[in-house]
Every structure is written in C-alpha cells, then in structure tokens.
Tab-separated table of C-alpha atoms in Angstrom:
chain	number	residue	atom	x	y	z
A	1	UNK	CA	-4.187	-50.564	-1.508
A	2	UNK	CA	-2.370	-47.467	-2.778
A	3	UNK	CA	-1.731	-45.470	0.572
A	4	UNK	CA	-2.359	-41.580	0.333
A	5	UNK	CA	0.597	-39.198	1.455
A	6	UNK	CA	0.158	-35.777	2.331
A	7	UNK	CA	2.027	-33.525	4.371
A	8	UNK	CA	0.848	-33.710	8.197
A	9	UNK	CA	4.030	-31.799	9.180
A	10	UNK	CA	6.376	-29.787	7.594
A	11	UNK	CA	9.526	-27.779	9.148
A	12	UNK	CA	10.421	-24.354	7.971
A	13	UNK	CA	14.295	-23.165	7.984
A	14	UNK	CA	12.996	-19.923	8.046
A	15	UNK	CA	16.574	-18.439	8.290
A	16	UNK	CA	20.445	-19.672	8.729
A	17	UNK	CA	21.022	-16.737	11.439
A	18	UNK	CA	21.581	-17.794	14.719
A	19	UNK	CA	22.633	-16.376	18.416
A	20	UNK	CA	24.138	-19.668	19.472
A	21	UNK	CA	26.825	-21.974	17.847
A	22	UNK	CA	25.742	-25.672	18.597
A	23	UNK	CA	27.902	-28.113	17.529
A	24	UNK	CA	25.222	-30.485	16.098
A	25	UNK	CA	23.304	-27.948	14.083
A	26	UNK	CA	22.281	-29.790	10.835
A	27	UNK	CA	22.368	-26.434	8.562
A	28	UNK	CA	25.528	-24.888	10.151
A	29	UNK	CA	23.492	-21.753	11.446
A	30	UNK	CA	25.706	-18.463	11.737
A	31	UNK	CA	25.444	-15.100	13.058
A	32	UNK	CA	24.352	-13.449	9.825
A	33	UNK	CA	21.489	-14.447	7.524
A	34	UNK	CA	22.065	-15.606	4.176
A	35	UNK	CA	21.319	-13.071	1.364
A	36	UNK	CA	18.945	-15.397	-0.563
A	37	UNK	CA	16.575	-16.540	2.076
A	38	UNK	CA	13.135	-16.363	1.244
A	39	UNK	CA	11.447	-12.690	1.872
A	40	UNK	CA	8.027	-12.175	3.396
A	41	UNK	CA	6.078	-12.198	0.195
A	42	UNK	CA	7.951	-15.331	-0.892
A	43	UNK	CA	6.982	-16.795	2.450
A	44	UNK	CA	3.447	-15.905	2.015
A	45	UNK	CA	3.513	-17.778	-0.960
A	46	UNK	CA	5.190	-20.849	0.332
A	47	UNK	CA	2.139	-21.234	3.044
A	48	UNK	CA	-0.250	-20.391	-0.055
A	49	UNK	CA	0.993	-23.593	-1.853
A	50	UNK	CA	1.255	-25.441	1.070
A	51	UNK	CA	-2.427	-25.245	1.689
A	52	UNK	CA	-3.259	-26.354	-1.715
A	53	UNK	CA	-1.901	-29.798	-0.794
A	54	UNK	CA	-3.245	-30.297	3.114
A	55	UNK	CA	-3.209	-28.043	6.556
A	56	UNK	CA	-0.163	-29.500	8.593
A	57	UNK	CA	1.420	-28.558	11.323
A	58	UNK	CA	3.970	-25.845	10.250
A	59	UNK	CA	7.054	-25.460	12.596
A	60	UNK	CA	8.977	-22.155	12.000
A	61	UNK	CA	12.409	-23.167	12.893
A	62	UNK	CA	15.728	-22.097	11.871
A	63	UNK	CA	18.754	-21.114	12.798
A	64	UNK	CA	16.571	-18.879	15.533
A	65	UNK	CA	13.071	-18.257	13.812
A	66	UNK	CA	12.930	-15.056	16.340
A	67	UNK	CA	15.887	-13.328	14.533
A	68	UNK	CA	13.620	-12.798	11.337
A	69	UNK	CA	11.451	-8.963	12.003
A	70	UNK	CA	8.836	-10.810	10.072
A	71	UNK	CA	8.268	-13.562	12.009
A	72	UNK	CA	5.190	-12.882	13.580
A	73	UNK	CA	3.664	-11.624	10.460
A	74	UNK	CA	4.479	-14.864	8.427
A	75	UNK	CA	2.949	-16.862	12.018
A	76	UNK	CA	-0.281	-14.906	11.706
A	77	UNK	CA	-0.673	-15.410	7.910
A	78	UNK	CA	0.192	-19.292	8.142
A	79	UNK	CA	-2.372	-19.269	11.171
A	80	UNK	CA	-5.346	-17.107	9.254
A	81	UNK	CA	-4.535	-19.739	6.142
A	82	UNK	CA	-5.607	-22.714	8.960
A	83	UNK	CA	-2.458	-24.076	9.522
A	84	UNK	CA	-1.466	-25.132	13.040
A	85	UNK	CA	1.713	-23.216	13.635
A	86	UNK	CA	4.572	-24.158	16.052
A	87	UNK	CA	7.733	-23.147	16.369
A	88	UNK	CA	10.803	-24.604	17.225
A	89	UNK	CA	13.579	-22.062	19.344
A	90	UNK	CA	16.881	-22.267	21.440
A	91	UNK	CA	14.280	-20.185	23.872
A	92	UNK	CA	16.970	-17.654	24.806
A	93	UNK	CA	14.868	-14.856	23.219
A	94	UNK	CA	11.714	-15.220	24.461
A	95	UNK	CA	10.466	-12.895	26.692
A	96	UNK	CA	7.263	-12.266	28.244
A	97	UNK	CA	6.648	-9.451	25.587
A	98	UNK	CA	7.659	-12.029	22.787
A	99	UNK	CA	5.544	-14.220	24.278
A	100	UNK	CA	2.881	-12.131	24.045
A	101	UNK	CA	3.332	-12.039	20.398
A	102	UNK	CA	4.103	-15.358	20.110
A	103	UNK	CA	0.196	-16.023	21.227
A	104	UNK	CA	-1.211	-13.174	19.492
A	105	UNK	CA	-0.015	-14.237	15.994
A	106	UNK	CA	-1.522	-17.785	16.635
A	107	UNK	CA	1.700	-20.060	17.530
A	108	UNK	CA	-0.160	-23.126	19.554
A	109	UNK	CA	2.896	-24.415	20.826
A	110	UNK	CA	6.518	-23.775	21.027
A	111	UNK	CA	9.604	-26.487	21.364
A	112	UNK	CA	12.652	-25.417	23.531
A	113	UNK	CA	16.271	-27.108	23.496
A	114	UNK	CA	17.354	-28.191	26.599
A	115	UNK	CA	20.613	-30.091	26.396
A	116	UNK	CA	21.424	-30.757	30.539
A	117	UNK	CA	19.794	-30.530	33.614
A	118	UNK	CA	22.885	-28.910	34.805
A	119	UNK	CA	23.497	-25.289	33.454
A	120	UNK	CA	26.944	-24.998	32.813
A	121	UNK	CA	26.778	-28.333	30.415
A	122	UNK	CA	23.825	-27.061	28.410
A	123	UNK	CA	25.514	-23.448	28.139
A	124	UNK	CA	29.161	-25.003	27.160
A	125	UNK	CA	27.002	-27.091	24.537
A	126	UNK	CA	25.090	-24.140	23.036
A	127	UNK	CA	28.078	-21.832	22.999
A	128	UNK	CA	26.644	-19.390	25.401
A	129	UNK	CA	26.606	-18.112	29.017
A	130	UNK	CA	23.360	-17.965	30.501
A	131	UNK	CA	21.661	-19.862	27.574
A	132	UNK	CA	20.143	-22.466	30.417
A	133	UNK	CA	18.499	-19.722	32.621
A	134	UNK	CA	16.949	-18.042	29.683
A	135	UNK	CA	15.937	-20.965	27.761
A	136	UNK	CA	14.041	-21.945	31.322
A	137	UNK	CA	12.667	-18.422	31.390
A	138	UNK	CA	11.434	-18.326	27.745
A	139	UNK	CA	9.708	-21.915	28.915
A	140	UNK	CA	7.809	-19.786	31.983
A	141	UNK	CA	7.320	-16.821	29.229
A	142	UNK	CA	5.088	-19.392	27.215
A	143	UNK	CA	3.437	-21.201	29.963
A	144	UNK	CA	2.274	-17.478	31.180
A	145	UNK	CA	0.444	-16.951	28.077
A	146	UNK	CA	-0.841	-19.828	27.375
A	147	UNK	CA	1.414	-21.378	24.574
A	148	UNK	CA	1.927	-25.386	25.082
A	149	UNK	CA	5.867	-25.988	25.495
A	150	UNK	CA	7.720	-29.126	24.098
A	151	UNK	CA	11.413	-29.816	25.414
A	152	UNK	CA	13.775	-31.108	22.879
A	153	UNK	CA	16.783	-32.779	23.694
A	154	UNK	CA	19.529	-34.330	21.531
A	155	UNK	CA	20.981	-37.433	23.001
A	156	UNK	CA	25.026	-37.413	23.057
A	157	UNK	CA	27.815	-39.011	24.772
A	158	UNK	CA	27.980	-36.325	27.363
A	159	UNK	CA	24.292	-36.378	28.524
A	160	UNK	CA	23.399	-39.990	27.774
A	161	UNK	CA	23.441	-40.527	31.451
A	162	UNK	CA	21.390	-37.641	32.534
A	163	UNK	CA	17.923	-37.841	30.016
A	164	UNK	CA	15.543	-39.000	32.958
A	165	UNK	CA	17.047	-35.735	34.793
A	166	UNK	CA	16.264	-33.582	31.676
A	167	UNK	CA	12.740	-35.215	31.692
A	168	UNK	CA	11.933	-34.666	35.319
A	169	UNK	CA	13.202	-30.913	34.693
A	170	UNK	CA	10.715	-30.528	31.996
A	171	UNK	CA	7.876	-31.382	34.145
A	172	UNK	CA	8.897	-29.291	36.669
A	173	UNK	CA	9.073	-26.704	34.214
A	174	UNK	CA	5.676	-27.138	32.684
A	175	UNK	CA	6.130	-28.657	29.151
A	176	UNK	CA	3.584	-30.972	28.065
A	177	UNK	CA	5.893	-33.057	25.756
A	178	UNK	CA	9.553	-33.713	25.547
A	179	UNK	CA	11.022	-35.263	22.323
A	180	UNK	CA	14.421	-36.924	22.389
A	181	UNK	CA	16.518	-36.466	19.246
A	182	UNK	CA	19.286	-39.095	18.084
A	183	UNK	CA	22.056	-37.795	16.215
A	184	UNK	CA	22.015	-37.824	12.469
A	185	UNK	CA	25.391	-36.806	10.760
A	186	UNK	CA	24.401	-34.108	8.885
A	187	UNK	CA	25.804	-30.248	9.000
A	188	UNK	CA	28.165	-29.706	12.044
A	189	UNK	CA	26.713	-32.860	13.396
A	190	UNK	CA	29.286	-34.722	11.340
A	191	UNK	CA	32.079	-33.513	13.848
A	192	UNK	CA	30.623	-34.977	17.010
A	193	UNK	CA	31.340	-38.409	18.189
A	194	UNK	CA	27.690	-40.380	18.136
A	195	UNK	CA	26.400	-43.044	20.692
A	196	UNK	CA	27.296	-46.511	19.810
A	197	UNK	CA	24.119	-48.446	18.416
A	198	UNK	CA	24.364	-50.616	21.163
A	199	UNK	CA	23.859	-47.197	23.455
A	200	UNK	CA	21.112	-46.138	20.932
A	201	UNK	CA	19.110	-49.192	21.589
A	202	UNK	CA	19.099	-49.163	25.146
A	203	UNK	CA	18.089	-45.136	25.370
A	204	UNK	CA	15.114	-46.304	23.136
A	205	UNK	CA	14.302	-49.008	25.587
A	206	UNK	CA	14.798	-46.813	28.364
A	207	UNK	CA	12.682	-44.443	26.985
A	208	UNK	CA	9.880	-46.462	26.034
A	209	UNK	CA	9.980	-48.048	29.717
A	210	UNK	CA	9.119	-44.521	30.921
A	211	UNK	CA	6.805	-44.306	28.716
A	212	UNK	CA	4.763	-47.677	29.540
A	213	UNK	CA	5.281	-47.004	33.441
A	214	UNK	CA	3.514	-43.311	32.698
A	215	UNK	CA	6.258	-42.021	35.227
A	216	UNK	CA	6.108	-38.730	33.757
A	217	UNK	CA	3.131	-36.594	32.182
A	218	UNK	CA	4.552	-35.852	29.305
A	219	UNK	CA	3.988	-36.805	25.763
A	220	UNK	CA	7.481	-38.499	25.135
A	221	UNK	CA	8.674	-39.406	21.856
A	222	UNK	CA	12.033	-40.615	20.312
A	223	UNK	CA	12.915	-38.611	16.917
A	224	UNK	CA	15.194	-39.779	14.606
A	225	UNK	CA	15.005	-43.312	15.933
A	226	UNK	CA	12.323	-45.117	13.879
A	227	UNK	CA	13.269	-48.683	15.332
A	228	UNK	CA	11.446	-47.414	18.536
A	229	UNK	CA	8.443	-48.602	16.863
A	230	UNK	CA	9.857	-52.128	16.122
A	231	UNK	CA	10.863	-52.009	20.224
A	232	UNK	CA	7.935	-50.738	21.455
A	233	UNK	CA	5.863	-53.434	19.476
A	234	UNK	CA	8.078	-56.111	20.756
A	235	UNK	CA	7.222	-54.601	24.261
A	236	UNK	CA	3.477	-55.063	23.725
A	237	UNK	CA	3.102	-51.206	23.541
A	238	UNK	CA	0.154	-49.822	21.741
A	239	UNK	CA	1.763	-47.883	18.853
A	240	UNK	CA	-1.075	-46.753	17.375
A	241	UNK	CA	-0.345	-43.502	19.175
A	242	UNK	CA	2.469	-42.987	16.835
A	243	UNK	CA	1.978	-42.847	13.109
A	244	UNK	CA	5.197	-44.422	11.945
A	245	UNK	CA	8.813	-44.365	12.779
A	246	UNK	CA	10.212	-42.566	9.735
A	247	UNK	CA	7.728	-40.162	8.437
A	248	UNK	CA	10.243	-38.241	5.678
A	249	UNK	CA	8.422	-37.754	2.430
A	250	UNK	CA	5.725	-39.824	3.726
A	251	UNK	CA	3.755	-37.269	5.997
A	252	UNK	CA	6.559	-34.521	6.474
A	253	UNK	CA	9.130	-32.534	4.674
A	254	UNK	CA	11.465	-29.917	5.428
A	255	UNK	CA	11.696	-25.980	3.545
A	256	UNK	CA	15.443	-24.777	3.437
A	257	UNK	CA	15.764	-21.155	3.981
A	258	UNK	CA	16.435	-20.388	0.683
A	259	UNK	CA	13.120	-22.465	-0.658
A	260	UNK	CA	14.680	-25.754	-1.395
A	261	UNK	CA	12.165	-28.738	-0.214
A	262	UNK	CA	14.191	-32.013	1.270
A	263	UNK	CA	12.469	-35.297	2.311
A	264	UNK	CA	13.716	-34.085	6.295
A	265	UNK	CA	16.120	-31.569	7.777
A	266	UNK	CA	18.592	-34.247	8.092
A	267	UNK	CA	18.252	-35.905	4.523
A	268	UNK	CA	19.700	-32.821	2.380
A	269	UNK	CA	18.201	-33.800	-0.721
A	270	UNK	CA	16.977	-31.103	-3.375
A	271	UNK	CA	13.594	-32.140	-4.555
A	272	UNK	CA	12.845	-28.809	-5.778
A	273	UNK	CA	12.471	-25.235	-5.120
A	274	UNK	CA	9.117	-23.167	-4.378
A	275	UNK	CA	10.428	-20.190	-6.281
A	276	UNK	CA	10.499	-22.249	-9.583
A	277	UNK	CA	8.160	-25.313	-8.593
A	278	UNK	CA	4.807	-25.130	-6.789
A	279	UNK	CA	5.145	-27.217	-3.484
A	280	UNK	CA	2.263	-29.708	-4.530
A	281	UNK	CA	4.475	-30.721	-7.637
A	282	UNK	CA	7.192	-31.177	-5.753
A	283	UNK	CA	5.536	-33.294	-3.056
A	284	UNK	CA	3.473	-35.469	-5.712
A	285	UNK	CA	5.943	-36.013	-8.444
A	286	UNK	CA	9.309	-35.748	-6.745
A	287	UNK	CA	10.910	-39.354	-7.702
A	288	UNK	CA	13.032	-39.345	-4.464
A	289	UNK	CA	9.709	-38.832	-2.523
A	290	UNK	CA	8.110	-41.767	-4.621
A	291	UNK	CA	10.720	-44.004	-3.845
A	292	UNK	CA	10.623	-43.160	0.041
A	293	UNK	CA	6.828	-44.116	-0.116
A	294	UNK	CA	7.365	-47.811	-1.675
A	295	UNK	CA	8.492	-49.795	0.758
A	296	UNK	CA	9.741	-52.333	-1.787
A	297	UNK	CA	12.283	-50.174	-2.451
A	298	UNK	CA	14.019	-50.642	0.928
A	299	UNK	CA	17.768	-52.225	0.593
A	300	UNK	CA	19.269	-54.766	2.772
A	301	UNK	CA	17.559	-56.236	5.911
A	302	UNK	CA	15.179	-53.089	6.002
A	303	UNK	CA	13.745	-54.288	2.919
A	304	UNK	CA	13.070	-57.623	4.254
A	305	UNK	CA	12.092	-56.786	7.973
A	306	UNK	CA	8.387	-57.634	9.222
A	307	UNK	CA	8.306	-54.081	10.542
A	308	UNK	CA	9.282	-51.956	7.511
A	309	UNK	CA	5.900	-50.569	7.516
A	310	UNK	CA	5.907	-49.044	10.992
A	311	UNK	CA	9.826	-48.391	11.266
A	312	UNK	CA	11.405	-48.012	7.782
A	313	UNK	CA	14.710	-47.241	9.436
A	314	UNK	CA	16.014	-44.123	9.323
A	315	UNK	CA	16.570	-42.940	5.495
A	316	UNK	CA	18.797	-39.906	6.503
A	317	UNK	CA	21.302	-41.812	8.794
A	318	UNK	CA	21.515	-44.570	6.020
A	319	UNK	CA	22.099	-41.704	3.340
A	320	UNK	CA	24.830	-40.391	6.218
A	321	UNK	CA	26.661	-42.962	6.817
A	322	UNK	CA	26.703	-44.766	3.121
A	323	UNK	CA	28.609	-41.774	1.868
A	324	UNK	CA	30.283	-38.663	2.433
A	325	UNK	CA	28.654	-36.030	4.143
A	326	UNK	CA	29.660	-32.236	3.488
A	327	UNK	CA	30.619	-30.570	6.859
A	328	UNK	CA	29.086	-27.111	5.564
A	329	UNK	CA	25.732	-28.987	5.670
A	330	UNK	CA	24.872	-28.263	2.129
A	331	UNK	CA	22.194	-29.337	0.293
A	332	UNK	CA	22.802	-32.439	-2.350
A	333	UNK	CA	21.431	-32.838	-6.105
A	334	UNK	CA	19.669	-35.962	-6.164
A	335	UNK	CA	21.396	-37.122	-9.555
A	336	UNK	CA	24.728	-36.402	-7.685
A	337	UNK	CA	23.462	-37.864	-4.408
A	338	UNK	CA	26.287	-38.831	-1.833
A	339	UNK	CA	24.950	-41.554	-0.054
A	340	UNK	CA	22.048	-44.393	-0.581
A	341	UNK	CA	18.837	-42.898	1.191
A	342	UNK	CA	16.994	-46.252	0.523
A	343	UNK	CA	20.013	-48.609	2.408
A	344	UNK	CA	19.346	-50.308	5.480
A	345	UNK	CA	19.258	-48.319	9.054
A	346	UNK	CA	23.226	-48.769	9.942
A	347	UNK	CA	22.397	-48.318	13.354
A	348	UNK	CA	19.757	-50.764	13.805
A	349	UNK	CA	20.964	-54.283	15.704
A	350	UNK	CA	17.673	-56.272	14.665
A	351	UNK	CA	18.217	-59.481	12.495
A	352	UNK	CA	14.473	-59.581	10.540
A	353	UNK	CA	13.402	-62.873	11.687
A	354	UNK	CA	10.497	-62.986	9.057
A	355	UNK	CA	7.859	-63.176	11.986
A	356	UNK	CA	4.626	-60.848	12.101
A	357	UNK	CA	2.388	-59.215	9.356
A	358	UNK	CA	3.997	-55.708	9.849
A	359	UNK	CA	5.326	-55.459	6.521
A	360	UNK	CA	5.641	-58.699	4.620
A	361	UNK	CA	8.964	-59.526	5.502
A	362	UNK	CA	7.694	-62.945	6.130
A	363	UNK	CA	6.665	-63.590	2.194
A	364	UNK	CA	9.374	-61.604	0.973
A	365	UNK	CA	12.138	-64.009	2.850
A	366	UNK	CA	9.908	-67.017	1.834
A	367	UNK	CA	10.246	-66.038	-1.877
A	368	UNK	CA	13.492	-65.237	-1.917
A	369	UNK	CA	14.435	-68.615	0.122
A	370	UNK	CA	12.689	-70.649	-2.758
A	371	UNK	CA	14.546	-68.569	-5.206
A	372	UNK	CA	18.117	-69.199	-3.734
A	373	UNK	CA	17.202	-73.355	-3.591
A	374	UNK	CA	15.270	-73.703	-6.935
A	375	UNK	CA	11.948	-74.217	-5.408
C-alpha cells in the first residue's frame, strides 16, 4: 500500500545572522546576514508554494530569526494563509514588546534553547554573558502573552548529567514541552566531541523512563535519535503518540536561507531551490526524497531491522559519519554527495533479531538466509 507523504512540519532557516556563536550550529551562523537570503517577497512566495502542498507547522528559525526586520510580517502572512506558525530562537531578544508582536503576528509557540541549568555553563556554550538570564526572561515574556514555550536542549559531554535538572527548570519556568536534541556532525557541530553510542542509548532510556513515569508535566521527545521508537516499543510504551523516529523527507524538510530545500537541517543535500523550482515539484519529485520514503532502500542492519518502519535510523548521522562533512556547513549537490544517507545508523547498537512485524525485518532475514543456504 502506497504511503502518502506530505509535509507536517517545515523548518525555515530565515537567516544566517545570529547574535550568538554556538559551537554546535549546523549552518555556522554569523553576525551578518548573507546577501542572497530570501527577500520578503520571496518568503511570501515560499509560503504560497507550501500551502499548495499542505498546511504544516512552519518553524521560523535561523540563525536568529528575530534579527530579520520582516519576521513579524512573514509570520503574519503565513498565519493568514492557514499555517501553524512557531519559532525557534535563542530567546535572548524576546522582550515584553517582542512577545506581544509575536502573539499579534500569529506565532503560536516558541522553542527556546537552554543548554544548562547553571547560568555560567549556558553562557559559555552560547558565547554570551547573560544569555541564560535573557533566555529565561524571553520564556517569561512569551508565557505572559499566552505563547506556548518549548525548551530545546542539545545533549553534550558537558551537560549529559544535568538533563533532568534542565527539565525541572523548564517546568519551573512554565514550558509545556521539552525536546532533547542529539548532536549530528554538521556545520560547526563537527568540531564537538560527541557522546558515545552507549551514552546515547542510556540517555534515550533515561528520557523514556521519565516519560513513562510522567515525572514532569512536559511533552518530552528525543530529537535526532530515531531509535527512541525502538526502545520505547521494547519498554512496552505506546508509540502511537509519535509519528516516527526519523521523519526527514517523509513529513518534514528544511528551507535554507537562500531557498534550497533539504531533507532536514542536518542532512545538507540540495534537493532544489524554490527560486527556480516550485516547492511541490521538489517535494514530490526529488529522487533523494523518494529514496528516503522507500524503506527497502535502507542499507546495513537498518534495512533488515524489524523496527525500520517506526525508527528508520538517523539519515543525517549516517550521511555525516560515512563521509567528509564540510566545517563551513555548506550544502552538497546530491550527485556529488559526500556520504551515504541510506547507510545503517552508525550510533545504534541494536542488532536486528528478525522478531516482530514493525518493518518486515523477519521476512527479509528469512529470505536472505534462504538465498545464502541455497534453499
């Protein structure tokens, strides 16, 4: 049965410009905007093209989206077109008046990054003294104006042991959701020493135990860690609350500041540019996206895993760790790709056992076994 893949979530990196200098930035954001970023009118055309396909959640991101003079105009335009508008921001620029403008322009939710429960650690990671306090002030301003707040945290060697403290802080500050991001080697992120696969697995288990215990009144989700669906299933949790582990190219994509479409922010493959190709043509006709939607194309153990339908492995991590990734965070042409986005998930320790009906892994293993034994 053919699946119908339409965007449910789109991230638009509106600008390269940012007031911080975070070591894990996937687009290597800088102080100045690039000259070829989409203009206001081009941004509106992008929104028009998106609604031709579906009416997803549109995340306005960056860099720092609040550094664009037209951010409220574009947010309002998207909202009036029927899109659910959210924003991903470092929170340092959200004052009471900014929060009021966000609400008036139709922004429903704001995701603010918090990397530590200790102010000095967050500030050091973000490269700005006072960033932690300003981010919390931003959360408070959004809450005061009725905007839902999600706290985003990227797990690193430095904050690995304080994730629960950050969750507790999120609850204290009135956040309704907490998304824990796992590092993908893209942009400046290639310079950071990642946690080990074992630490990765343990962290997912810890987060899922917290979800199962309902310890915090938060909507909690691991991000860039698709095997959380496999672990949740093994723990007997109801996975129907989540769509799938990796949704890149299936229900999600990213728009680069200059108009290129990529499967996700961490998989820097150019699929087409909305300046010369309509979004619907990119979405439905891209060979890369159609490969990602065919789970039979997955390589290695991901291709025979019984959880491949609900997990899929991180395609960006497979790409990043099977080839050279540019430090500059530049985009790659598919025909000149640097790695294999269909390779097995390199950070997943699970060995497929061929049990269960999640992805037909048992049938594939049986077929391959018969071929090898000549049966």
